[in-house]
């Protein structure tokens, strides 16, 4: 194995397309191991598919769980050993006929998500524009605060904010779920980066035409910022749809519950609604999964740009 | 009014005003009050200064130390798992070999768990790590010749479930970070190294890892914050804030218990202040040690 010195230098040329006919084994003698690119591709694909399969197990399990008896799943856990004869559509019937407040939670979450995403995009891009396009006194300090807020997890603010909100008499309102997070540090940071890449000539042209500073932002800059908007809409939409801790603290009235809060109430040890738990959890994933399949690029861009913590 | 709208001097302040107001009303004031409260006993809205009593109580509180130990342990282990594993996965995906469709499917599959809410993820993992013989993880355990395990009853196995949940949810995102980092490394480096006869593994060790340093620093930093602030994963897995012998209790969980469940605001504020100091210290130390500040100053 070690006898043959490397004769051919690999890399730089010959793009290895998979499955393009057979490759003579002596084509790649670069390393100590002599794997044909084709065999290496097979091994790599096998490895990646195995990991992907493991990652998908919990999702497949919850999907299968929607056809199983809820009490049984709660008692015995999710299993590989699925008895096909026990699967039924009972949970689906229940969900669409007698699911109590489930679709109310769904609608509440949808409403909150739309409102919060619209508000966050507007306010955060507005703020980011100030940071990106102007020089002013106090800018560095203010921007350091943005960077600082990016790294402080909400959990650390939880208690102080909770006390504050109770004192302000804003508990149990949707307003207070949204309001503290409209100027969102991560989103501000992302928009600022995007705006920095916009040529300043656009601003000057606007000023020459007599457009106000705010008019320049709303009428000239925002319309050309759609890619950034899309990425941040996805990120914020996902965070908001899944938002759990803050609504858990401030919401009291069951009619106002969102999906994560509502599903959590179904998990109590005294629950008698286990039929609804699994299928309800599964249906709460569907909007996001659909969006992900449609806009995968924006998801990965938005979440890796901003995912400090989910 | 017209002058305000056209003023280039005033405009930036109006633009960033929403941020400044948010910062003041929802961050600085509450955190400042919380700091003050940590020196008070707060009962039914009546606050009395008690000096450093809360901190002294905290120092002697065994449950707090246990919660801190749990959080630290979780934080360190998530870093140990969620840096190298995603890095290797990213390297595999990044190799020039391979079927692009398989790679795309892999990336999507690994990313999807990050889209689930902690509620759904917690419910599923609670059921996967259930106690019965037929639950998934017990079937896996049986396959390897042990079990059944009462996962959530024991300290270490409960931790395994928590780490599995973290690994499942965040591997994909971290892999994307590393992949982005790797794709920005110039290919010439690798070509030069392979001319010099460096093996793939040597290239990974001596080119990829050093060039990934900014990404590694970033991922570790967010993992420190995320790890120490972990609460909901445990809250969902144990279906509430209590677990056998407090094995799943984290610092934030303790803060939640004291501040929100027991309404002991002064003491809970002290917990929050201590946590903030710990997190800031760890991160500043790490950022200084890794030379991040030097680079930015240069």
XYZ file of C-alpha atoms in Angstrom:
608
model
C 0.000 0.000 0.000
C 2.677 2.461 0.986
C 5.110 1.480 -1.753
C 3.824 3.652 -4.539
C 4.804 7.323 -4.277
C 2.163 9.862 -5.220
C 2.518 10.465 -8.897
C -0.565 12.394 -9.865
C -1.590 15.557 -8.074
C -5.253 15.620 -7.350
C -7.418 18.667 -7.088
C -7.616 21.780 -9.187
C -9.012 19.955 -12.172
C -11.437 17.260 -13.182
C -14.676 18.003 -11.363
C -15.813 14.692 -9.948
C -19.356 14.274 -11.116
C -20.970 11.348 -9.484
C -22.098 8.427 -11.510
C -20.357 9.355 -14.755
C -19.285 5.939 -15.933
C -16.587 3.807 -14.397
C -13.325 5.345 -13.320
C -10.071 3.441 -13.653
C -8.732 2.839 -10.166
C -5.265 4.232 -10.916
C -6.574 7.711 -11.633
C -6.277 8.836 -8.028
C -3.089 7.856 -6.394
C -2.650 10.981 -4.333
C -3.095 9.744 -0.800
C -2.136 6.636 1.052
C -5.655 5.283 0.598
C -6.645 4.367 -2.881
C -10.375 4.882 -3.120
C -11.838 5.637 -6.473
C -13.841 8.889 -6.451
C -16.858 6.817 -7.145
C -16.418 4.595 -4.112
C -15.641 7.634 -1.995
C -18.834 9.274 -3.207
C -20.814 6.184 -2.276
C -19.328 6.095 1.190
C -19.902 9.812 1.658
C -23.490 9.599 0.438
C -24.172 6.627 2.670
C -22.792 8.467 5.666
C -24.762 11.649 4.956
C -27.985 9.749 4.346
C -27.563 7.838 7.586
C -27.148 11.051 9.590
C -30.089 12.626 7.744
C -32.227 9.589 8.570
C -31.350 9.848 12.258
C -32.213 13.552 12.227
C -35.591 12.783 10.681
C -36.541 10.012 13.143
C -38.257 12.326 15.668
C -40.258 13.990 12.905
C -41.331 10.702 11.380
C -42.178 9.463 14.867
C -44.487 12.399 15.510
C -46.123 11.909 12.112
C -46.789 8.251 12.849
C -47.951 9.311 16.302
C -50.796 11.274 14.732
C -52.350 7.936 13.721
C -51.860 6.255 17.088
C -53.911 6.242 20.241
C -52.794 9.283 22.229
C -53.099 7.763 25.686
C -51.126 4.772 24.552
C -48.336 6.939 23.130
C -48.128 8.975 26.314
C -48.045 5.872 28.469
C -45.603 3.784 26.448
C -43.630 6.398 24.540
C -42.847 6.521 20.843
C -41.607 3.264 19.450
C -39.947 1.783 16.373
C -42.217 -1.167 16.828
C -45.346 0.315 15.259
C -48.360 -1.956 15.085
C -49.887 -1.001 11.752
C -53.252 -2.539 12.584
C -53.817 0.000 15.403
C -53.273 3.057 13.229
C -56.385 5.083 12.563
C -57.611 8.485 11.508
C -59.430 9.026 14.813
C -57.130 11.862 15.870
C -57.731 13.660 12.603
C -61.464 13.374 13.034
C -61.143 14.651 16.578
C -58.888 17.546 15.527
C -61.320 18.795 12.923
C -64.547 18.175 14.819
C -63.960 18.447 18.526
C -60.574 19.927 19.266
C -61.787 22.570 21.693
C -59.565 25.632 21.630
C -56.920 24.233 19.268
C -57.755 26.280 16.198
C -58.235 29.314 18.344
C -54.618 28.903 19.520
C -53.655 28.427 15.921
C -55.392 31.644 14.840
C -53.969 33.570 17.804
C -50.471 32.454 16.923
C -50.968 33.358 13.297
C -52.259 36.817 14.193
C -49.418 37.472 16.615
C -46.818 36.222 14.167
C -48.061 38.384 11.306
C -48.276 41.461 13.533
C -44.900 40.907 15.112
C -43.097 40.171 11.849
C -44.570 43.239 10.137
C -43.758 45.438 13.112
C -40.260 44.078 13.623
C -39.316 44.414 9.959
C -40.539 47.992 9.861
C -39.057 49.204 13.138
C -35.786 47.298 12.919
C -35.033 48.297 9.345
C -35.875 51.881 10.271
C -33.351 51.815 13.112
C -30.765 49.995 11.030
C -31.001 52.644 8.352
C -29.989 55.276 10.892
C -26.948 53.235 11.871
C -25.950 52.446 8.304
C -26.362 55.774 6.529
C -25.403 58.527 8.960
C -22.533 59.644 11.085
C -23.625 61.121 14.361
C -22.512 61.643 17.900
C -23.123 58.630 20.115
C -23.363 56.238 17.194
C -20.550 53.954 18.340
C -21.922 53.624 21.851
C -25.453 52.969 20.601
C -24.241 50.362 18.192
C -22.195 48.629 20.870
C -25.468 48.329 22.773
C -27.016 46.596 19.753
C -24.127 44.137 19.674
C -24.422 43.569 23.407
C -28.136 42.820 23.192
C -27.461 40.266 20.458
C -25.479 38.164 22.888
C -27.616 38.485 26.019
C -30.201 35.693 26.013
C -33.767 36.654 26.783
C -33.771 34.289 29.766
C -31.598 36.787 31.623
C -34.058 39.589 31.016
C -37.050 37.428 31.813
C -37.568 38.251 35.466
C -36.791 41.998 35.399
C -39.026 42.463 32.375
C -41.789 40.399 33.946
C -41.748 42.569 37.061
C -41.683 45.735 34.968
C -44.595 44.643 32.803
C -46.704 43.712 35.809
C -46.088 47.143 37.282
C -47.013 48.802 34.014
C -50.286 46.866 34.038
C -49.583 45.396 30.619
C -49.623 41.727 31.571
C -51.954 39.465 29.622
C -51.951 41.670 26.521
C -50.663 40.891 23.052
C -49.145 44.339 22.951
C -46.546 43.481 25.550
C -45.624 40.239 23.812
C -44.683 42.238 20.743
C -43.571 45.634 21.974
C -40.214 44.871 23.664
C -38.979 43.010 20.584
C -39.859 45.336 17.703
C -36.404 46.890 17.724
C -34.757 43.471 17.565
C -30.977 43.569 17.843
C -30.248 40.698 15.455
C -32.593 42.075 12.818
C -31.156 45.579 13.179
C -27.672 44.166 12.729
C -28.655 42.219 9.626
C -30.396 45.177 7.962
C -27.496 47.458 8.755
C -25.111 45.111 6.955
C -27.445 45.089 3.980
C -27.906 48.860 3.883
C -24.144 49.417 4.039
C -23.985 47.796 0.625
C -26.443 50.243 -0.937
C -24.731 52.991 -2.970
C -24.981 56.386 -1.288
C -25.714 57.993 -4.681
C -29.316 56.855 -4.294
C -29.624 59.000 -1.192
C -28.041 62.011 -2.861
C -30.294 61.647 -5.881
C -33.294 61.580 -3.565
C -32.140 64.688 -1.729
C -31.628 66.544 -4.989
C -35.193 65.655 -5.915
C -36.400 67.129 -2.648
C -37.357 63.880 -0.905
C -37.218 63.979 2.902
C -34.739 61.799 4.775
C -37.587 59.506 5.746
C -39.002 59.549 2.238
C -35.637 58.344 0.985
C -35.827 55.407 3.363
C -39.435 54.470 2.672
C -39.638 55.209 -1.036
C -36.129 54.580 -2.338
C -34.323 52.190 0.004
C -37.045 49.844 1.283
C -38.240 48.828 -2.196
C -34.744 47.592 -3.080
C -34.331 45.718 0.215
C -36.609 42.799 -0.497
C -33.979 40.034 -0.151
C -33.053 41.252 3.333
C -36.738 41.586 4.188
C -37.385 38.005 3.090
C -34.565 36.559 5.185
C -35.580 38.519 8.263
C -39.287 37.806 7.784
C -38.467 34.108 7.849
C -36.229 34.360 10.901
C -38.641 36.481 12.907
C -41.654 34.542 11.723
C -40.137 31.319 12.948
C -39.036 32.774 16.280
C -42.463 34.272 16.816
C -44.402 31.178 15.798
C -42.327 29.143 18.252
C -42.150 31.811 20.965
C -42.850 30.160 24.294
C -41.190 31.629 27.361
C -42.339 35.240 27.191
C -45.976 34.448 26.316
C -45.925 31.772 29.036
C -45.027 34.459 31.552
C -47.439 37.176 30.492
C -50.524 35.411 29.143
C -53.155 34.426 31.703
C -56.455 34.161 29.830
C -56.857 30.770 28.105
C -58.631 32.414 25.165
C -55.436 34.306 24.401
C -53.121 31.294 24.460
C -50.813 30.627 21.545
C -49.969 27.208 20.130
C -46.841 26.513 22.213
C -48.624 27.590 25.407
C -51.723 25.620 24.554
C -49.790 22.481 23.636
C -47.881 22.765 26.885
C -51.149 22.756 28.833
C -52.040 19.475 27.110
C -48.889 17.864 28.486
C -49.884 18.123 32.145
C -49.938 14.850 34.067
C -53.651 15.337 34.677
C -54.363 15.865 31.007
C -57.282 14.120 29.436
C -56.551 15.433 25.980
C -53.594 13.308 24.936
C -55.310 12.432 21.656
C -54.920 16.040 20.731
C -51.363 16.509 21.949
C -49.446 14.626 19.257
C -51.552 15.659 16.295
C -51.694 19.213 17.622
C -47.917 19.343 17.904
C -47.605 17.924 14.413
C -49.995 20.447 12.871
C -48.163 23.285 14.568
C -45.097 22.311 12.518
C -46.849 22.318 9.174
C -46.871 26.060 8.375
C -43.151 26.302 9.039
C -42.336 23.161 7.107
C -44.262 24.430 4.097
C -42.478 27.761 4.237
C -39.163 25.991 4.625
C -39.700 23.829 1.560
C -40.718 26.892 -0.447
C -38.041 29.317 0.741
C -35.193 27.140 1.950
C -32.517 29.584 0.838
C -33.982 32.455 2.859
C -34.341 30.210 5.886
C -30.714 29.197 5.926
C -29.597 32.740 5.195
C -31.824 34.289 7.838
C -31.233 31.771 10.575
C -27.491 31.414 10.185
C -27.233 35.199 9.950
C -29.167 35.690 13.088
C -29.706 32.520 15.010
C -28.145 33.502 18.229
C -30.534 31.242 19.972
C -33.931 29.907 19.023
C -41.876 70.266 10.832
C -40.468 70.567 7.333
C -37.075 71.330 8.740
C -37.104 68.238 10.911
C -38.017 66.045 7.973
C -35.196 67.420 5.843
C -32.563 67.745 8.547
C -29.621 65.433 8.035
C -28.387 66.283 11.486
C -31.529 65.281 13.324
C -32.638 62.401 11.121
C -30.251 59.733 12.468
C -31.494 60.258 16.007
C -35.082 59.906 14.893
C -34.161 56.741 13.035
C -32.538 55.088 16.031
C -35.048 56.474 18.526
C -37.160 53.290 18.645
C -34.076 51.334 19.624
C -33.052 53.817 22.307
C -36.542 53.799 23.810
C -36.670 49.981 23.757
C -33.253 49.809 25.345
C -34.217 52.201 28.111
C -37.716 50.969 28.892
C -37.328 47.229 28.431
C -33.683 46.595 29.250
C -31.865 49.223 31.267
C -34.662 50.190 33.647
C -35.783 46.607 34.416
C -32.225 45.313 34.824
C -31.320 48.308 36.975
C -34.378 47.726 39.143
C -33.539 44.068 39.361
C -30.056 44.960 40.538
C -31.532 47.180 43.250
C -34.035 44.488 44.179
C -31.254 41.997 44.726
C -30.395 43.992 47.853
C -34.005 44.057 49.029
C -36.603 41.806 50.463
C -39.684 42.234 48.295
C -42.963 41.138 49.813
C -46.305 42.085 48.284
C -44.761 45.093 46.601
C -43.145 46.262 49.849
C -39.385 46.498 49.496
C -36.994 46.715 52.439
C -33.240 47.009 52.077
C -31.472 44.047 53.594
C -27.948 44.661 52.317
C -26.229 41.606 50.939
C -28.475 39.106 52.727
C -29.789 37.675 49.476
C -26.269 37.031 48.232
C -25.244 35.436 51.512
C -28.309 33.242 51.409
C -27.428 32.322 47.838
C -23.868 31.403 48.829
C -25.153 28.899 51.369
C -27.929 27.586 49.145
C -27.129 24.042 48.068
C -29.888 23.949 45.471
C -28.433 27.020 43.782
C -25.007 25.390 43.577
C -26.562 22.304 42.147
C -28.435 24.337 39.543
C -25.222 26.158 38.676
C -23.375 22.864 38.395
C -26.110 21.494 36.115
C -25.986 24.555 33.877
C -22.186 24.566 33.674
C -22.073 20.874 32.924
C -24.682 21.237 30.198
C -22.904 24.239 28.697
C -19.514 22.507 28.565
C -20.925 19.288 27.138
C -22.955 21.074 24.459
C -19.765 22.813 23.351
C -17.855 19.531 23.382
C -20.552 18.005 21.160
C -21.802 20.889 19.076
C -18.472 22.172 17.821
C -16.543 19.106 16.589
C -19.484 17.099 15.258
C -20.918 19.864 13.053
C -17.392 20.726 11.950
C -16.771 17.199 10.715
C -20.190 17.063 9.048
C -19.484 20.368 7.319
C -16.109 19.073 6.129
C -17.751 15.991 4.663
C -20.371 18.077 2.872
C -17.753 20.563 1.727
C -15.533 17.991 0.022
C -15.436 18.270 -3.730
C -16.618 14.721 -4.026
C -20.167 13.719 -3.785
C -23.665 13.820 -5.078
C -25.118 17.354 -4.874
C -28.629 16.019 -4.395
C -27.617 13.890 -1.437
C -25.849 16.882 0.054
C -28.879 19.129 -0.408
C -31.135 16.529 1.187
C -28.680 16.136 4.054
C -28.533 19.877 4.715
C -32.317 20.227 4.648
C -32.866 17.223 6.918
C -30.374 18.448 9.463
C -31.778 21.940 9.396
C -35.441 21.077 9.904
C -35.076 20.284 13.643
C -34.031 23.905 14.223
C -37.483 24.940 12.973
C -39.349 23.044 15.663
C -40.414 24.868 18.781
C -38.910 23.791 22.048
C -42.405 22.664 23.040
C -42.800 20.230 20.168
C -39.192 19.066 20.387
C -39.556 18.564 24.127
C -42.776 16.567 23.772
C -41.227 14.287 21.149
C -38.025 13.699 23.078
C -39.945 13.055 26.259
C -41.797 10.310 24.415
C -38.693 8.936 22.698
C -36.929 8.719 26.059
C -39.954 7.209 27.816
C -39.463 4.522 30.429
C -41.297 1.594 28.863
C -39.416 -1.242 27.159
C -40.911 -0.367 23.825
C -39.923 3.298 23.786
C -37.461 4.170 21.027
C -34.361 4.804 23.093
C -34.967 1.680 25.120
C -35.214 -0.288 21.901
C -31.871 1.220 20.910
C -30.479 0.333 24.335
C -31.761 -3.198 23.983
C -30.109 -3.471 20.588
C -26.789 -2.677 22.238
C -27.527 -5.182 24.968
C -28.609 -3.168 27.976
C -31.688 -1.512 29.368
C -34.497 -0.826 29.694
C -33.354 2.485 31.139
C -35.548 4.849 33.138
C -34.003 7.770 31.313
C -35.567 10.740 33.042
C -35.355 9.260 36.543
C -31.571 9.176 36.759
C -29.157 12.083 36.652
C -26.764 10.982 33.910
C -29.346 9.418 31.627
C -31.508 12.521 32.012
C -28.524 14.564 30.933
C -28.091 12.274 27.936
C -31.669 13.028 26.897
C -31.087 16.774 27.267
C -27.889 16.602 25.223
C -29.579 14.489 22.568
C -32.257 17.140 22.275
C -29.655 19.901 21.941
C -27.654 17.916 19.423
C -30.746 17.195 17.373
C -31.937 20.777 17.271
C -28.654 22.619 16.740
C -26.347 20.358 14.723
C -27.810 21.592 11.460
C -27.449 25.271 12.260
C -23.866 24.865 13.463
C -23.033 22.780 10.407
C -24.266 25.659 8.248
C -22.033 28.092 10.139
C -18.990 25.900 9.612
C -19.886 25.243 6.011
C -20.087 28.970 5.340
C -16.735 29.396 7.082
C -15.128 26.619 5.048
C -16.404 27.945 1.769
C -14.631 31.227 2.422
C -11.227 29.520 2.735
C -9.332 29.989 -0.552
C -8.950 26.697 -2.435
C -5.333 27.587 -3.262
C -4.388 26.730 0.309
C -5.527 23.173 -0.199
C -3.952 22.883 -3.614
C -0.610 24.048 -2.261
C -0.864 21.604 0.618
C -1.717 18.655 -1.583
C 1.262 19.480 -3.841
C 3.366 19.273 -0.687
C 1.858 15.844 -0.078
C -0.388 16.677 2.869
C -3.144 14.164 3.446
C -6.789 15.182 3.685
C -6.641 14.792 7.425
C -3.522 16.944 7.717
C -5.196 19.561 5.542
C -8.221 19.569 7.822
C -5.994 19.939 10.879
C -3.594 22.563 9.541
C -5.666 24.552 7.060
C -9.360 24.145 7.801
C -9.348 24.452 11.588
C -7.015 27.500 11.845
C -8.954 29.300 9.131
C -12.237 28.530 10.851
C -11.172 30.292 14.012
C -13.608 33.228 13.720
C -16.485 30.795 13.191
C -15.352 28.651 16.108
C -15.114 31.701 18.372
C -18.619 32.738 17.350
C -20.176 29.310 17.824
C -18.489 28.814 21.198
C -19.595 32.251 22.377
C -23.247 31.694 21.528
C -23.030 28.209 23.021
C -21.766 29.616 26.310
C -24.720 31.983 26.519
C -27.185 29.436 25.241
C -25.872 26.683 27.503
C -25.908 28.733 30.675
C -29.329 30.152 29.847
C -30.839 26.745 29.124
C -34.198 26.304 30.788
C -37.037 25.432 28.440
C -35.488 22.212 27.157
C -35.420 20.895 30.683
C -38.822 22.406 31.453
C -40.370 20.509 28.543
C -38.475 17.264 28.948
C -39.459 16.949 32.587
C -42.952 18.353 31.883
C -42.457 21.194 34.347
C -39.835 22.843 36.464
C -39.375 19.984 38.904
C -37.290 16.902 38.247
C -36.102 14.008 40.454
C -33.601 15.427 42.975
C -33.505 18.619 40.901
C -31.347 16.820 38.351
C -32.773 18.901 35.529
C -32.792 22.197 37.391
C -30.729 24.950 35.748
C -29.855 28.415 36.999
C -32.637 29.953 34.941
C -34.971 27.245 36.174
C -34.048 28.202 39.717
C -34.576 31.853 38.914
C -37.994 30.954 37.488
C -38.856 28.909 40.552
C -37.840 31.592 43.032
C -38.995 34.643 41.105
C -42.118 33.503 39.335
C -43.360 30.395 41.122
C -42.493 31.508 44.664
C -42.532 35.269 44.049
C -39.343 35.792 46.070
C -38.239 38.650 43.839
C -35.289 39.938 45.847
C -33.619 36.567 46.087
C -34.393 35.692 42.462
C -32.891 39.001 41.352
C -29.695 38.069 43.154
C -29.663 34.804 41.209
C -30.042 36.774 37.978
C -27.256 39.189 38.845
C -24.871 36.359 39.716
C -25.682 34.583 36.467
C -25.113 37.721 34.427
C -21.736 38.263 36.099
C -20.723 34.644 35.459
C -21.707 34.755 31.809
C -19.984 38.070 31.173
C -16.814 36.903 32.917
C -16.603 33.673 30.972
C -17.186 35.378 27.682
C -14.800 38.266 28.236
C -12.101 35.839 29.362
C -12.687 33.678 26.350
C -12.779 36.550 23.883
C -9.579 38.041 25.299
C -7.821 34.675 25.387
C -8.778 33.915 21.806
C -7.466 37.289 20.663
C -10.744 38.530 19.241
C -10.375 41.998 20.713
C -6.827 42.403 19.454
C -7.956 41.651 15.953
C -10.789 44.147 16.079
C -8.606 46.865 17.529
C -6.003 46.411 14.797
